[in-house]
Short mmCIF file of C-alpha atoms and ligand atoms in Angstrom, two decimals:
data_model
loop_
_atom_site.label_atom_id
_atom_site.label_comp_id
_atom_site.label_asym_id
_atom_site.label_seq_id
_atom_site.Cartn_x
_atom_site.Cartn_y
_atom_site.Cartn_z
CA MET B 26 -67.16 -8.29 14.86
CA LEU B 27 -64.42 -9.66 12.36
CA GLY B 28 -65.28 -11.22 9.31
CA CYS B 29 -62.92 -12.79 6.37
CA VAL B 30 -64.03 -11.15 2.94
CA ILE B 31 -62.69 -12.09 -0.29
CA HIS B 32 -62.28 -8.66 -2.19
CA GLY B 33 -60.34 -10.52 -5.75
CA PRO B 34 -58.02 -13.31 -6.27
CA GLY B 35 -55.37 -13.15 -3.43
CA ASP B 36 -56.96 -10.45 -1.53
CA LEU B 37 -58.92 -12.21 1.66
CA ARG B 38 -58.94 -9.33 4.32
CA VAL B 39 -60.28 -9.52 8.40
CA GLU B 40 -62.44 -7.13 8.55
CA GLU B 41 -64.77 -5.18 10.75
CA LEU B 42 -68.45 -5.81 9.52
CA PRO B 43 -71.29 -4.57 11.20
CA VAL B 44 -73.72 -7.02 13.23
CA PRO B 45 -76.36 -8.13 11.71
CA VAL B 46 -79.80 -8.15 13.38
CA PRO B 47 -82.11 -11.37 12.88
CA GLY B 48 -84.86 -9.82 10.89
CA PRO B 49 -88.42 -12.30 11.26
CA GLY B 50 -87.77 -15.90 11.02
CA ARG B 51 -84.22 -15.67 11.46
CA ALA B 52 -81.84 -16.13 14.00
CA LEU B 53 -78.31 -14.55 15.23
CA VAL B 54 -75.45 -17.35 15.56
CA ALA B 55 -72.67 -16.87 17.69
CA VAL B 56 -70.05 -18.51 15.26
CA ARG B 57 -67.72 -20.65 16.70
CA TYR B 58 -66.16 -22.58 14.29
CA GLY B 59 -65.93 -22.40 10.40
CA GLY B 60 -63.85 -24.82 8.17
CA VAL B 61 -62.15 -23.81 5.27
CA CYS B 62 -63.59 -25.21 2.17
CA GLY B 63 -62.12 -25.89 -1.23
CA SER B 64 -64.34 -23.70 -2.77
CA ASP B 65 -63.39 -20.72 -0.20
CA LEU B 66 -59.94 -21.25 -1.26
CA HIS B 67 -60.56 -21.61 -5.10
CA TYR B 68 -62.05 -17.77 -4.50
CA TRP B 69 -59.27 -17.05 -2.49
CA ARG B 70 -57.02 -17.96 -5.30
CA HIS B 71 -58.78 -17.48 -8.60
CA GLY B 72 -61.47 -15.57 -7.96
CA GLY B 73 -63.87 -17.87 -8.46
CA VAL B 74 -65.34 -21.19 -7.99
CA GLY B 75 -66.58 -23.72 -11.19
CA ASP B 76 -67.98 -21.40 -13.18
CA PHE B 77 -69.07 -18.83 -10.63
CA ARG B 78 -66.91 -15.81 -10.58
CA LEU B 79 -66.48 -12.97 -8.06
CA ARG B 80 -68.38 -9.28 -8.80
CA GLU B 81 -68.33 -7.83 -5.35
CA PRO B 82 -66.62 -8.42 -1.67
CA MET B 83 -67.93 -11.39 -0.11
CA VAL B 84 -67.51 -12.95 3.31
CA LEU B 85 -66.63 -16.38 2.60
CA GLY B 86 -67.92 -19.85 4.40
CA HIS B 87 -70.22 -21.86 4.53
CA GLU B 88 -69.28 -25.09 6.99
CA VAL B 89 -70.37 -23.33 10.42
CA VAL B 90 -71.30 -24.08 14.06
CA GLY B 91 -72.18 -21.65 17.04
CA THR B 92 -74.62 -20.51 19.11
CA VAL B 93 -77.48 -19.07 18.84
CA VAL B 94 -77.74 -15.86 20.62
CA ALA B 95 -80.98 -14.04 19.32
CA VAL B 96 -84.08 -15.06 17.60
CA GLY B 97 -85.94 -12.47 15.42
CA ASP B 98 -90.13 -12.56 15.41
CA GLY B 99 -91.44 -16.11 14.07
CA PRO B 100 -90.34 -19.79 15.17
CA SER B 101 -88.29 -19.52 18.38
CA GLU B 102 -86.82 -22.95 17.99
CA PRO B 103 -83.71 -23.24 18.38
CA LEU B 104 -83.87 -21.51 21.72
CA VAL B 105 -81.31 -19.20 22.59
CA GLY B 106 -78.03 -20.89 24.10
CA THR B 107 -78.65 -23.47 21.99
CA ALA B 108 -74.98 -25.05 20.10
CA VAL B 109 -76.08 -25.77 16.13
CA ALA B 110 -74.97 -26.81 12.92
CA VAL B 111 -75.68 -24.47 10.06
CA HIS B 112 -76.89 -25.83 6.52
CA PRO B 113 -75.85 -23.67 4.26
CA ALA B 114 -78.64 -23.68 1.73
CA THR B 115 -82.22 -22.18 1.52
CA PRO B 116 -84.03 -23.64 -1.51
CA CYS B 117 -86.32 -21.49 -3.15
CA GLY B 118 -89.07 -24.25 -2.42
CA VAL B 119 -90.81 -23.84 -5.65
CA CYS B 120 -88.94 -24.54 -8.86
CA PRO B 121 -89.67 -27.67 -10.70
CA GLU B 122 -86.03 -29.35 -9.19
CA CYS B 123 -87.15 -28.24 -5.50
CA ALA B 124 -91.07 -29.73 -6.37
CA ASP B 125 -89.10 -32.99 -7.45
CA GLY B 126 -87.78 -33.17 -4.07
CA ARG B 127 -83.71 -32.25 -5.73
CA ARG B 128 -83.69 -29.49 -3.58
CA ASN B 129 -79.62 -29.31 -3.82
CA VAL B 130 -79.87 -28.47 -7.27
CA CYS B 131 -82.59 -25.94 -6.86
CA ARG B 132 -82.28 -23.14 -9.81
CA ASP B 133 -82.71 -20.51 -7.25
CA THR B 134 -81.04 -21.43 -4.03
CA ARG B 135 -79.29 -19.22 -1.50
CA HIS B 136 -76.16 -20.40 -0.66
CA LEU B 137 -73.72 -19.28 2.29
CA GLY B 138 -70.67 -17.72 0.68
CA SER B 139 -71.40 -18.19 -2.87
CA ALA B 140 -70.70 -16.16 -6.28
CA ALA B 141 -73.56 -18.26 -7.83
CA ARG B 142 -75.90 -15.82 -8.10
CA PHE B 143 -75.66 -12.03 -7.94
CA PRO B 144 -75.83 -9.99 -5.30
CA HIS B 145 -73.80 -12.77 -3.88
CA VAL B 146 -74.94 -14.38 -0.63
CA GLN B 147 -72.97 -13.53 1.92
CA GLY B 148 -71.08 -16.40 4.11
CA GLY B 149 -70.62 -17.43 7.67
CA PHE B 150 -66.88 -16.23 8.55
CA ALA B 151 -67.98 -13.71 10.47
CA ALA B 152 -68.28 -13.92 14.26
CA ARG B 153 -72.16 -13.10 13.96
CA LEU B 154 -74.42 -14.62 11.22
CA ALA B 155 -78.06 -14.04 10.77
CA VAL B 156 -79.87 -17.08 9.16
CA PRO B 157 -83.32 -18.33 8.93
CA VAL B 158 -84.02 -20.65 11.59
CA ARG B 159 -84.60 -23.51 9.71
CA GLN B 160 -81.10 -23.62 8.51
CA LEU B 161 -79.87 -24.22 12.14
CA ARG B 162 -80.04 -27.94 13.36
CA PRO B 163 -79.19 -28.59 17.29
CA LEU B 164 -75.94 -30.46 17.75
CA PRO B 165 -76.82 -34.18 19.19
CA GLU B 166 -75.97 -35.26 22.16
CA GLY B 167 -72.19 -35.21 22.95
CA LEU B 168 -70.99 -33.77 19.76
CA GLY B 169 -68.65 -31.05 20.49
CA MET B 170 -68.63 -28.16 18.20
CA ARG B 171 -65.13 -29.06 16.88
CA ARG B 172 -66.50 -32.23 15.02
CA ALA B 173 -69.23 -30.86 14.61
CA ALA B 174 -67.99 -28.29 12.02
CA LEU B 175 -67.26 -31.37 9.55
CA ALA B 176 -71.48 -31.76 9.12
CA GLU B 177 -71.38 -29.77 6.35
CA PRO B 178 -68.51 -31.42 4.10
CA LEU B 179 -69.97 -35.19 5.54
CA SER B 180 -73.13 -34.46 4.22
CA VAL B 181 -71.44 -33.56 0.87
CA ALA B 182 -70.04 -36.92 1.42
CA LEU B 183 -73.12 -38.71 2.07
CA HIS B 184 -74.99 -37.29 -0.67
CA ALA B 185 -72.12 -38.56 -3.17
CA LEU B 186 -72.55 -42.11 -1.88
CA ARG B 187 -76.27 -41.63 -2.06
CA ARG B 188 -75.77 -41.14 -5.61
CA ALA B 189 -73.53 -44.20 -6.10
CA GLY B 190 -76.10 -46.36 -4.71
CA ASP B 191 -76.12 -49.41 -2.19
CA VAL B 192 -72.63 -50.01 -1.69
CA THR B 193 -73.48 -52.58 0.95
CA GLY B 194 -70.52 -55.43 0.52
CA ARG B 195 -69.16 -53.53 -2.50
CA HIS B 196 -65.84 -52.04 -3.48
CA VAL B 197 -65.79 -48.25 -3.29
CA LEU B 198 -62.97 -46.84 -5.24
CA VAL B 199 -62.10 -42.87 -4.03
CA THR B 200 -60.09 -40.58 -6.04
CA GLY B 201 -58.66 -37.91 -4.01
CA ALA B 202 -57.91 -37.93 -0.51
CA GLY B 203 -58.34 -34.20 0.46
CA PRO B 204 -61.07 -33.74 3.18
CA ILE B 205 -64.04 -34.19 1.14
CA GLY B 206 -62.37 -37.81 -0.15
CA CYS B 207 -61.77 -38.71 3.28
CA LEU B 208 -65.28 -38.20 4.71
CA VAL B 209 -66.60 -39.90 1.46
CA VAL B 210 -64.22 -42.87 2.64
CA ALA B 211 -65.98 -42.50 6.01
CA ALA B 212 -69.46 -42.19 4.55
CA ALA B 213 -68.66 -45.33 2.69
CA LYS B 214 -67.21 -47.38 5.19
CA ALA B 215 -70.94 -46.32 7.16
CA ALA B 216 -73.09 -47.10 4.52
CA GLY B 217 -71.45 -50.79 4.52
CA ALA B 218 -68.86 -50.83 2.05
CA ALA B 219 -66.42 -54.12 1.85
CA HIS B 220 -63.56 -52.39 0.69
CA VAL B 221 -62.93 -48.77 0.22
CA THR B 222 -59.54 -47.60 -1.86
CA VAL B 223 -58.23 -44.38 -2.00
CA THR B 224 -55.87 -42.85 -4.64
CA ASP B 225 -53.86 -39.51 -4.36
CA LEU B 226 -50.65 -38.28 -5.33
CA LEU B 227 -49.59 -36.51 -1.65
CA PRO B 228 -48.63 -39.20 1.05
CA ALA B 229 -49.73 -37.31 3.43
CA ALA B 230 -53.06 -37.02 2.21
CA LEU B 231 -53.58 -40.99 2.09
CA GLY B 232 -52.32 -40.89 5.64
CA TYR B 233 -55.80 -38.55 6.57
CA ALA B 234 -57.79 -41.23 4.18
CA ARG B 235 -56.33 -43.71 6.57
CA GLY B 236 -57.42 -42.42 9.39
CA ALA B 237 -60.98 -42.06 8.21
CA GLY B 238 -61.21 -45.62 7.61
CA ALA B 239 -59.42 -46.46 3.57
CA ASP B 240 -58.27 -50.51 3.21
CA THR B 241 -56.36 -49.53 0.66
CA VAL B 242 -54.81 -46.38 -0.24
CA VAL B 243 -52.57 -46.31 -3.69
CA ARG B 244 -50.08 -43.80 -5.00
CA ALA B 245 -52.25 -42.26 -8.32
CA ASP B 246 -48.88 -41.61 -10.13
CA ASP B 247 -47.83 -44.78 -9.56
CA PRO B 248 -49.50 -47.87 -12.18
CA ASP B 249 -47.73 -50.31 -10.43
CA ASP B 250 -48.89 -49.80 -7.17
CA ALA B 251 -50.06 -53.32 -5.44
CA GLY B 252 -52.94 -51.28 -4.29
CA TRP B 253 -54.97 -50.62 -7.55
CA PRO B 254 -58.09 -52.30 -7.68
CA ALA B 255 -58.77 -54.62 -10.26
CA GLU B 256 -62.42 -53.34 -10.32
CA ALA B 257 -64.40 -51.39 -8.06
CA ASP B 258 -68.27 -51.63 -8.32
CA ALA B 259 -68.40 -47.93 -7.34
CA ALA B 260 -66.16 -44.71 -8.22
CA VAL B 261 -66.27 -41.50 -6.37
CA GLU B 262 -64.07 -38.85 -7.99
CA ALA B 263 -63.41 -36.38 -5.40
CA SER B 264 -60.03 -34.75 -6.70
CA GLY B 265 -61.55 -31.91 -9.13
CA ALA B 266 -58.93 -33.04 -11.58
CA ALA B 267 -59.90 -35.00 -15.16
CA ALA B 268 -57.00 -37.14 -14.43
CA GLY B 269 -59.18 -38.32 -11.31
CA LEU B 270 -62.24 -39.17 -13.77
CA ASP B 271 -60.23 -40.63 -16.25
CA THR B 272 -59.28 -43.40 -13.15
CA CYS B 273 -62.45 -43.83 -12.14
CA LEU B 274 -63.86 -44.60 -15.60
CA ARG B 275 -60.97 -47.09 -16.16
CA ARG B 276 -60.98 -48.67 -12.56
CA VAL B 277 -65.11 -49.11 -12.13
CA ARG B 278 -66.60 -52.62 -13.50
CA ARG B 279 -68.84 -52.51 -16.47
CA GLY B 280 -72.13 -51.41 -15.45
CA GLY B 281 -70.66 -49.63 -12.52
CA VAL B 282 -71.31 -46.10 -11.07
CA VAL B 283 -68.89 -42.91 -11.34
CA VAL B 284 -69.84 -40.07 -9.14
CA GLN B 285 -67.83 -37.00 -9.98
CA LEU B 286 -68.03 -35.14 -7.15
CA GLY B 287 -64.72 -32.71 -7.54
CA MET B 288 -65.51 -29.34 -8.92
CA LEU B 289 -63.83 -29.66 -12.51
CA PRO B 290 -61.60 -26.73 -13.82
CA PRO B 291 -64.07 -24.16 -15.40
CA GLY B 292 -65.19 -24.95 -19.23
CA PRO B 293 -64.88 -28.42 -21.07
CA SER B 294 -62.97 -31.60 -19.74
CA PRO B 295 -61.59 -34.20 -21.87
CA PHE B 296 -62.60 -37.74 -20.16
CA ALA B 297 -62.59 -41.26 -21.60
CA GLY B 298 -66.40 -41.14 -22.76
CA ASN B 299 -66.03 -44.35 -24.89
CA LEU B 300 -65.93 -46.08 -21.81
CA VAL B 301 -69.07 -44.46 -20.40
CA VAL B 302 -70.47 -46.16 -23.70
CA SER B 303 -68.32 -49.56 -23.74
CA ARG B 304 -68.85 -50.03 -20.64
CA GLU B 305 -71.92 -48.98 -19.95
CA ILE B 306 -70.51 -47.19 -17.08
CA GLU B 307 -73.37 -44.69 -15.34
CA LEU B 308 -71.59 -41.23 -14.74
CA ARG B 309 -73.64 -39.41 -12.10
CA GLY B 310 -72.96 -35.79 -10.75
CA ALA B 311 -73.22 -35.02 -6.90
CA PHE B 312 -73.58 -31.23 -5.97
CA ARG B 313 -73.96 -30.32 -2.57
CA PHE B 314 -76.55 -32.06 -0.21
CA ASP B 315 -80.15 -31.79 0.91
CA ASP B 316 -81.52 -33.72 4.23
CA GLU B 317 -78.08 -35.87 4.58
CA PHE B 318 -77.29 -32.91 7.19
CA GLY B 319 -78.92 -34.89 10.26
CA ARG B 320 -77.51 -38.15 9.37
CA ALA B 321 -74.19 -36.62 9.33
CA LEU B 322 -74.36 -34.79 12.65
CA ASP B 323 -75.53 -38.32 14.17
CA LEU B 324 -72.79 -39.90 12.70
CA LEU B 325 -70.73 -37.31 13.71
CA ALA B 326 -71.96 -37.51 17.32
CA ALA B 327 -70.76 -41.43 17.08
CA GLU B 328 -67.34 -41.60 14.72
CA SER B 329 -64.46 -39.66 17.32
CA THR B 330 -61.92 -40.83 14.96
CA LEU B 331 -63.12 -38.09 12.73
CA ASP B 332 -61.35 -35.90 14.90
CA SER B 333 -58.31 -37.01 13.12
CA LEU B 334 -59.30 -34.94 9.95
CA ILE B 335 -59.17 -31.48 11.59
CA SER B 336 -55.64 -30.77 11.34
CA ALA B 337 -55.27 -27.53 12.55
CA VAL B 338 -57.54 -24.62 14.49
CA LEU B 339 -56.74 -20.94 13.99
CA PRO B 340 -58.24 -17.74 15.29
CA VAL B 341 -59.88 -15.86 12.79
CA THR B 342 -56.84 -13.43 12.81
CA GLU B 343 -54.54 -15.21 11.04
CA ALA B 344 -57.19 -16.22 8.16
CA GLU B 345 -54.46 -15.97 5.69
CA PRO B 346 -52.23 -18.29 7.39
CA ALA B 347 -55.06 -20.72 7.75
CA PHE B 348 -56.08 -20.60 4.19
CA ALA B 349 -52.14 -20.85 3.11
CA LEU B 350 -51.99 -24.15 5.57
CA ALA B 351 -55.32 -25.70 4.07
CA ALA B 352 -54.36 -24.67 0.47
CA ASP B 353 -51.20 -27.14 1.11
CA ARG B 354 -52.26 -30.77 1.13
CA SER B 355 -49.00 -31.90 1.96
CA ARG B 356 -49.25 -30.25 5.59
CA SER B 357 -53.14 -30.20 6.57
CA CYS B 358 -56.26 -32.33 6.11
CA LYS B 359 -59.47 -29.73 7.51
CA VAL B 360 -58.50 -26.48 8.86
CA LEU B 361 -61.07 -24.67 10.87
CA LEU B 362 -61.03 -20.65 11.76
CA ASP B 363 -61.90 -20.10 15.51
CA PHE B 364 -64.27 -17.07 16.15
CA GLY B 365 -63.99 -17.23 19.84
CA GLU B 366 -65.98 -17.86 22.38
CA GLY B 367 -68.54 -15.11 21.64
ZN1 ZN D 21 -86.39 -24.41 -6.31
#
């Protein structure tokens, strides 16, 4: 079977890999689509993401959908032949965070395609993937696999909105209109936000944000843009740039909430900390997600407009061009790899 393996910065290879055998409690999934995530691009371009560095070759990918083709001993649901989305995380279940119901920040989690631990957890950009059965979610009625490939990043967005608190009737500012920022827009509208403003440097990205339901789009580099809100009630930083965090802190109302969702560059980040003090802004992180996955699938089943965020689908044999396309936000939003019919 073919898989996409990252060997180091700029060294992405499509390789023949052994087909895994599902052990007890695991299922073998024939992967159909895998979404290329910003973190996959970071591994490709820089050999790491955030403070996680690549130390051995790793199959990338954690936004994966496919069909169950075999089940190991133990639980047999979902049955062979079921279309599923794969929840990428296996939290340990016993650490203080897991015990506290914050499994997304589990200190000993296993996350598909992540170098956070060593040996790295191999990812899902391969034609066959063996994963714990409990990580599989059958697709709801009417949801095709292509759109379902957005379930993982949409879950990230839903979790960020949960961290922002109740936004019903509120004005939400989102900095960064990449795939995650656009899905934050959709999540904010679904959560009842009255108005969502999105900023980005790229007109193409702002166009995708419009498609996801943004009410106002703003050029981040134009302080005179008429679209800037006087004050937002909550802000979600989805660009991963310190400038985006600065914008959120300056534009949120006093006592408002800023959620840092984008992964900032490694090491210390400069930010306008005195605004956190003098305006009592609540600065919160949002990392991955936990049980938002089911809600994401239901939302995708209901929202065909989100198809507009899938800007290209390329065969796995063209993984490198697909990564290059995904990295060029002037030409793309979410790019999927297609692993074929199985
Ligand atoms: Zn844990």
